[in-house]
PDB file of C-alpha atoms in Angstrom:
ATOM      1  CA  MET A   1    -121.646  58.537  24.200  1.00 50.00           C
ATOM      2  CA  THR A   2    -122.020  58.459  27.966  1.00 52.00           C
ATOM      3  CA  PHE A   3    -119.833  56.903  30.572  1.00 53.00           C
ATOM      4  CA  PRO A   4    -121.099  54.301  33.014  1.00 54.00           C
ATOM      5  CA  ASN A   5    -122.800  55.806  35.984  1.00 51.00           C
ATOM      6  CA  GLU A   6    -123.549  59.037  34.070  1.00 54.00           C
ATOM      7  CA  SER A   7    -127.069  60.042  33.255  1.00 54.00           C
ATOM      8  CA  VAL A   8    -128.239  61.203  29.813  1.00 53.00           C
ATOM      9  CA  ASP A   9    -127.934  64.877  30.684  1.00 53.00           C
ATOM     10  CA  GLY A  10    -124.235  64.444  31.643  1.00 52.00           C
ATOM     11  CA  THR A  11    -124.502  64.561  35.495  1.00 52.00           C
ATOM     12  CA  ARG A  12    -123.269  61.714  37.580  1.00 52.00           C
ATOM     13  CA  GLU A  13    -125.432  60.030  40.113  1.00 51.00           C
ATOM     14  CA  ARG A  14    -124.900  61.602  43.482  1.00 48.00           C
ATOM     15  CA  ASP A  15    -126.397  59.032  45.763  1.00 46.00           C
ATOM     16  CA  GLY A  16    -123.392  56.665  45.486  1.00 47.00           C
ATOM     17  CA  GLU A  17    -125.284  53.913  43.765  1.00 48.00           C
ATOM     18  CA  CYS A  18    -123.489  52.436  40.782  1.00 48.00           C
ATOM     19  CA  ARG A  19    -125.537  51.079  37.962  1.00 52.00           C
ATOM     20  CA  ALA A  20    -124.073  48.063  36.174  1.00 49.00           C
ATOM     21  CA  GLU A  21    -125.283  49.127  32.737  1.00 58.00           C
ATOM     22  CA  GLY A  22    -121.935  49.793  31.046  1.00 61.00           C
ATOM     23  CA  TRP A  23    -121.558  52.066  27.995  1.00 64.00           C
ATOM     24  CA  ARG A  24    -124.617  53.438  26.291  1.00 65.00           C
ATOM     25  CA  LEU A  25    -125.279  55.680  23.397  1.00 69.00           C
ATOM     26  CA  ASP A  26    -127.041  58.986  23.667  1.00 73.00           C
ATOM     27  CA  ARG A  27    -130.553  58.928  22.173  1.00 75.00           C
ATOM     28  CA  ARG A  28    -129.582  61.832  19.918  1.00 79.00           C
ATOM     29  CA  VAL A  29    -127.211  59.577  17.879  1.00 76.00           C
ATOM     30  CA  GLY A  30    -129.098  58.618  14.784  1.00 82.00           C
ATOM     31  CA  VAL A  31    -129.189  55.383  12.825  1.00 85.00           C
ATOM     32  CA  GLN A  32    -127.539  57.169   9.879  1.00 87.00           C
ATOM     33  CA  ALA A  33    -124.538  58.121  12.004  1.00 86.00           C
ATOM     34  CA  LEU A  34    -124.189  54.531  13.245  1.00 88.00           C
ATOM     35  CA  ALA A  35    -124.504  53.226   9.700  1.00 90.00           C
ATOM     36  CA  ALA A  36    -121.924  55.724   8.453  1.00 93.00           C
ATOM     37  CA  ALA A  37    -119.482  54.751  11.232  1.00 93.00           C
ATOM     38  CA  ALA A  38    -120.029  51.034  10.525  1.00 95.00           C
ATOM     39  CA  THR A  39    -119.544  51.590   6.793  1.00 97.00           C
ATOM     40  CA  ALA A  40    -116.372  53.578   7.393  1.00 97.00           C
ATOM     41  CA  PHE A  41    -115.027  50.848   9.669  1.00 97.00           C
ATOM     42  CA  ALA A  42    -115.848  48.146   7.106  1.00 97.00           C
ATOM     43  CA  GLY A  43    -114.175  50.226   4.393  1.00 97.00           C
ATOM     44  CA  ALA A  44    -111.052  50.582   6.500  1.00 97.00           C
ATOM     45  CA  VAL A  45    -110.965  46.858   7.139  1.00 97.00           C
ATOM     46  CA  MET A  46    -111.385  46.156   3.409  1.00 97.00           C
ATOM     47  CA  LEU A  47    -108.662  48.649   2.534  1.00 97.00           C
ATOM     48  CA  ALA A  48    -106.292  47.045   5.027  1.00 97.00           C
ATOM     49  CA  ALA A  49    -107.057  43.585   3.586  1.00 97.00           C
ATOM     50  CA  THR A  50    -106.480  44.855   0.064  1.00 97.00           C
ATOM     51  CA  VAL A  51    -103.178  46.476   0.995  1.00 97.00           C
ATOM     52  CA  GLN A  52    -102.090  43.264   2.714  1.00 97.00           C
ATOM     53  CA  ALA A  53    -103.006  41.185  -0.310  1.00 97.00           C
ATOM     54  CA  ARG A  54    -101.116  43.506  -2.627  1.00 97.00           C
ATOM     55  CA  LEU A  55     -98.114  43.436  -0.320  1.00 97.00           C
ATOM     56  CA  ASP A  56     -98.164  39.636  -0.317  1.00 96.00           C
ATOM     57  CA  ALA A  57     -98.345  39.596  -4.107  1.00 96.00           C
ATOM     58  CA  MET A  58     -95.446  42.012  -4.383  1.00 96.00           C
ATOM     59  CA  GLU A  59     -93.354  39.940  -1.976  1.00 96.00           C
ATOM     60  CA  ALA A  60     -94.089  36.859  -4.077  1.00 94.00           C
ATOM     61  CA  ARG A  61     -93.064  38.691  -7.255  1.00 94.00           C
ATOM     62  CA  ALA A  62     -89.872  39.964  -5.565  1.00 94.00           C
ATOM     63  CA  ALA A  63     -88.998  36.408  -4.526  1.00 92.00           C
ATOM     64  CA  ALA A  64     -89.580  35.153  -8.080  1.00 91.00           C
ATOM     65  CA  LEU A  65     -87.496  38.003  -9.511  1.00 93.00           C
ATOM     66  CA  ASP A  66     -84.715  37.246  -7.041  1.00 92.00           C
ATOM     67  CA  GLY A  67     -84.616  33.698  -8.364  1.00 89.00           C
ATOM     68  CA  ASP A  68     -84.624  34.980 -11.940  1.00 90.00           C
ATOM     69  CA  VAL A  69     -81.762  37.366 -11.201  1.00 92.00           C
ATOM     70  CA  ARG A  70     -79.696  34.567  -9.686  1.00 91.00           C
ATOM     71  CA  SER A  71     -80.349  32.404 -12.740  1.00 91.00           C
ATOM     72  CA  ALA A  72     -79.429  35.273 -15.074  1.00 93.00           C
ATOM     73  CA  ARG A  73     -76.158  35.826 -13.157  1.00 93.00           C
ATOM     74  CA  GLU A  74     -75.270  32.170 -13.493  1.00 94.00           C
ATOM     75  CA  THR A  75     -76.042  32.292 -17.213  1.00 94.00           C
ATOM     76  CA  ALA A  76     -73.955  35.420 -17.614  1.00 95.00           C
ATOM     77  CA  VAL A  77     -70.996  33.671 -15.938  1.00 95.00           C
ATOM     78  CA  CYS A  78     -71.395  30.674 -18.254  1.00 95.00           C
ATOM     79  CA  VAL A  79     -71.576  32.939 -21.314  1.00 96.00           C
ATOM     80  CA  ALA A  80     -68.451  34.787 -20.195  1.00 95.00           C
ATOM     81  CA  ARG A  81     -66.594  31.506 -19.849  1.00 96.00           C
ATOM     82  CA  MET A  82     -67.765  30.428 -23.314  1.00 96.00           C
ATOM     83  CA  ASP A  83     -66.567  33.750 -24.729  1.00 96.00           C
ATOM     84  CA  GLU A  84     -63.120  33.182 -23.166  1.00 96.00           C
ATOM     85  CA  ARG A  85     -62.982  29.656 -24.584  1.00 97.00           C
ATOM     86  CA  LEU A  86     -64.088  30.849 -28.007  1.00 97.00           C
ATOM     87  CA  ALA A  87     -61.412  33.547 -27.965  1.00 96.00           C
ATOM     88  CA  ALA A  88     -58.770  30.943 -27.081  1.00 96.00           C
ATOM     89  CA  VAL A  89     -59.974  28.663 -29.908  1.00 97.00           C
ATOM     90  CA  GLN A  90     -59.876  31.593 -32.339  1.00 97.00           C
ATOM     91  CA  ARG A  91     -56.307  32.428 -31.280  1.00 97.00           C
ATOM     92  CA  ALA A  92     -55.270  28.796 -31.714  1.00 97.00           C
ATOM     93  CA  LEU A  93     -56.960  28.667 -35.145  1.00 97.00           C
ATOM     94  CA  GLU A  94     -55.177  31.841 -36.233  1.00 96.00           C
ATOM     95  CA  GLU A  95     -51.846  30.347 -35.116  1.00 96.00           C
ATOM     96  CA  MET A  96     -52.595  27.196 -37.130  1.00 96.00           C
ATOM     97  CA  ARG A  97     -53.409  29.299 -40.221  1.00 96.00           C
ATOM     98  CA  THR A  98     -50.151  31.221 -39.816  1.00 95.00           C
ATOM     99  CA  ASP A  99     -48.181  28.004 -39.391  1.00 94.00           C
ATOM    100  CA  LEU A 100     -49.917  26.492 -42.460  1.00 94.00           C
ATOM    101  CA  ARG A 101     -49.088  29.588 -44.539  1.00 93.00           C
ATOM    102  CA  HIS A 102     -45.432  29.312 -43.522  1.00 93.00           C
ATOM    103  CA  LEU A 103     -45.383  25.597 -44.368  1.00 92.00           C
ATOM    104  CA  ARG A 104     -46.960  26.259 -47.765  1.00 91.00           C
ATOM    105  CA  ALA A 105     -44.448  29.005 -48.475  1.00 89.00           C
ATOM    106  CA  GLU A 106     -41.586  26.721 -47.442  1.00 89.00           C
ATOM    107  CA  ALA A 107     -42.967  23.935 -49.639  1.00 87.00           C
ATOM    108  CA  ARG A 108     -43.131  26.280 -52.647  1.00 87.00           C
ATOM    109  CA  VAL A 109     -39.617  27.506 -52.062  1.00 85.00           C
ATOM    110  CA  SER A 110     -38.309  23.935 -51.777  1.00 86.00           C
ATOM    111  CA  ALA A 111     -40.240  22.909 -54.919  1.00 84.00           C
ATOM    112  CA  VAL A 112     -38.784  25.807 -56.838  1.00 84.00           C
ATOM    113  CA  VAL A 113     -35.278  24.953 -55.604  1.00 84.00           C
ATOM    114  CA  GLU A 114     -35.698  21.301 -56.640  1.00 82.00           C
ATOM    115  CA  LYS A 115     -36.893  22.334 -60.114  1.00 80.00           C
ATOM    116  CA  GLU A 116     -33.922  24.578 -60.541  1.00 82.00           C
ATOM    117  CA  ALA A 117     -31.536  21.870 -59.320  1.00 78.00           C
ATOM    118  CA  ARG A 118     -32.683  19.440 -61.999  1.00 71.00           C
TER     119      ARG A 118
END
């Protein structure tokens, strides 16, 4: 590539005149090199777009998983509460069974005493 105001052989104009041509390519740069550079640039753009799309998809999955984790935590808390309630009901049931056994034993003893008293 050559700079503005520079001739093809690399020397600057010495007469003080400035050409308003801007940037130009050297004639030795081939079409294949330009095509390769354009292809590489297009590939880089496509790669960046693919990476961005994958990043967006991963962020969406992470947001969905965050919601799932919150829901699972709430469910775990509810299950823990149910377990505590179930344990309390089982303790109460065991106490009722014990009381019923004592009442049955007392009823048997009193029935035996009444039979003997007759």
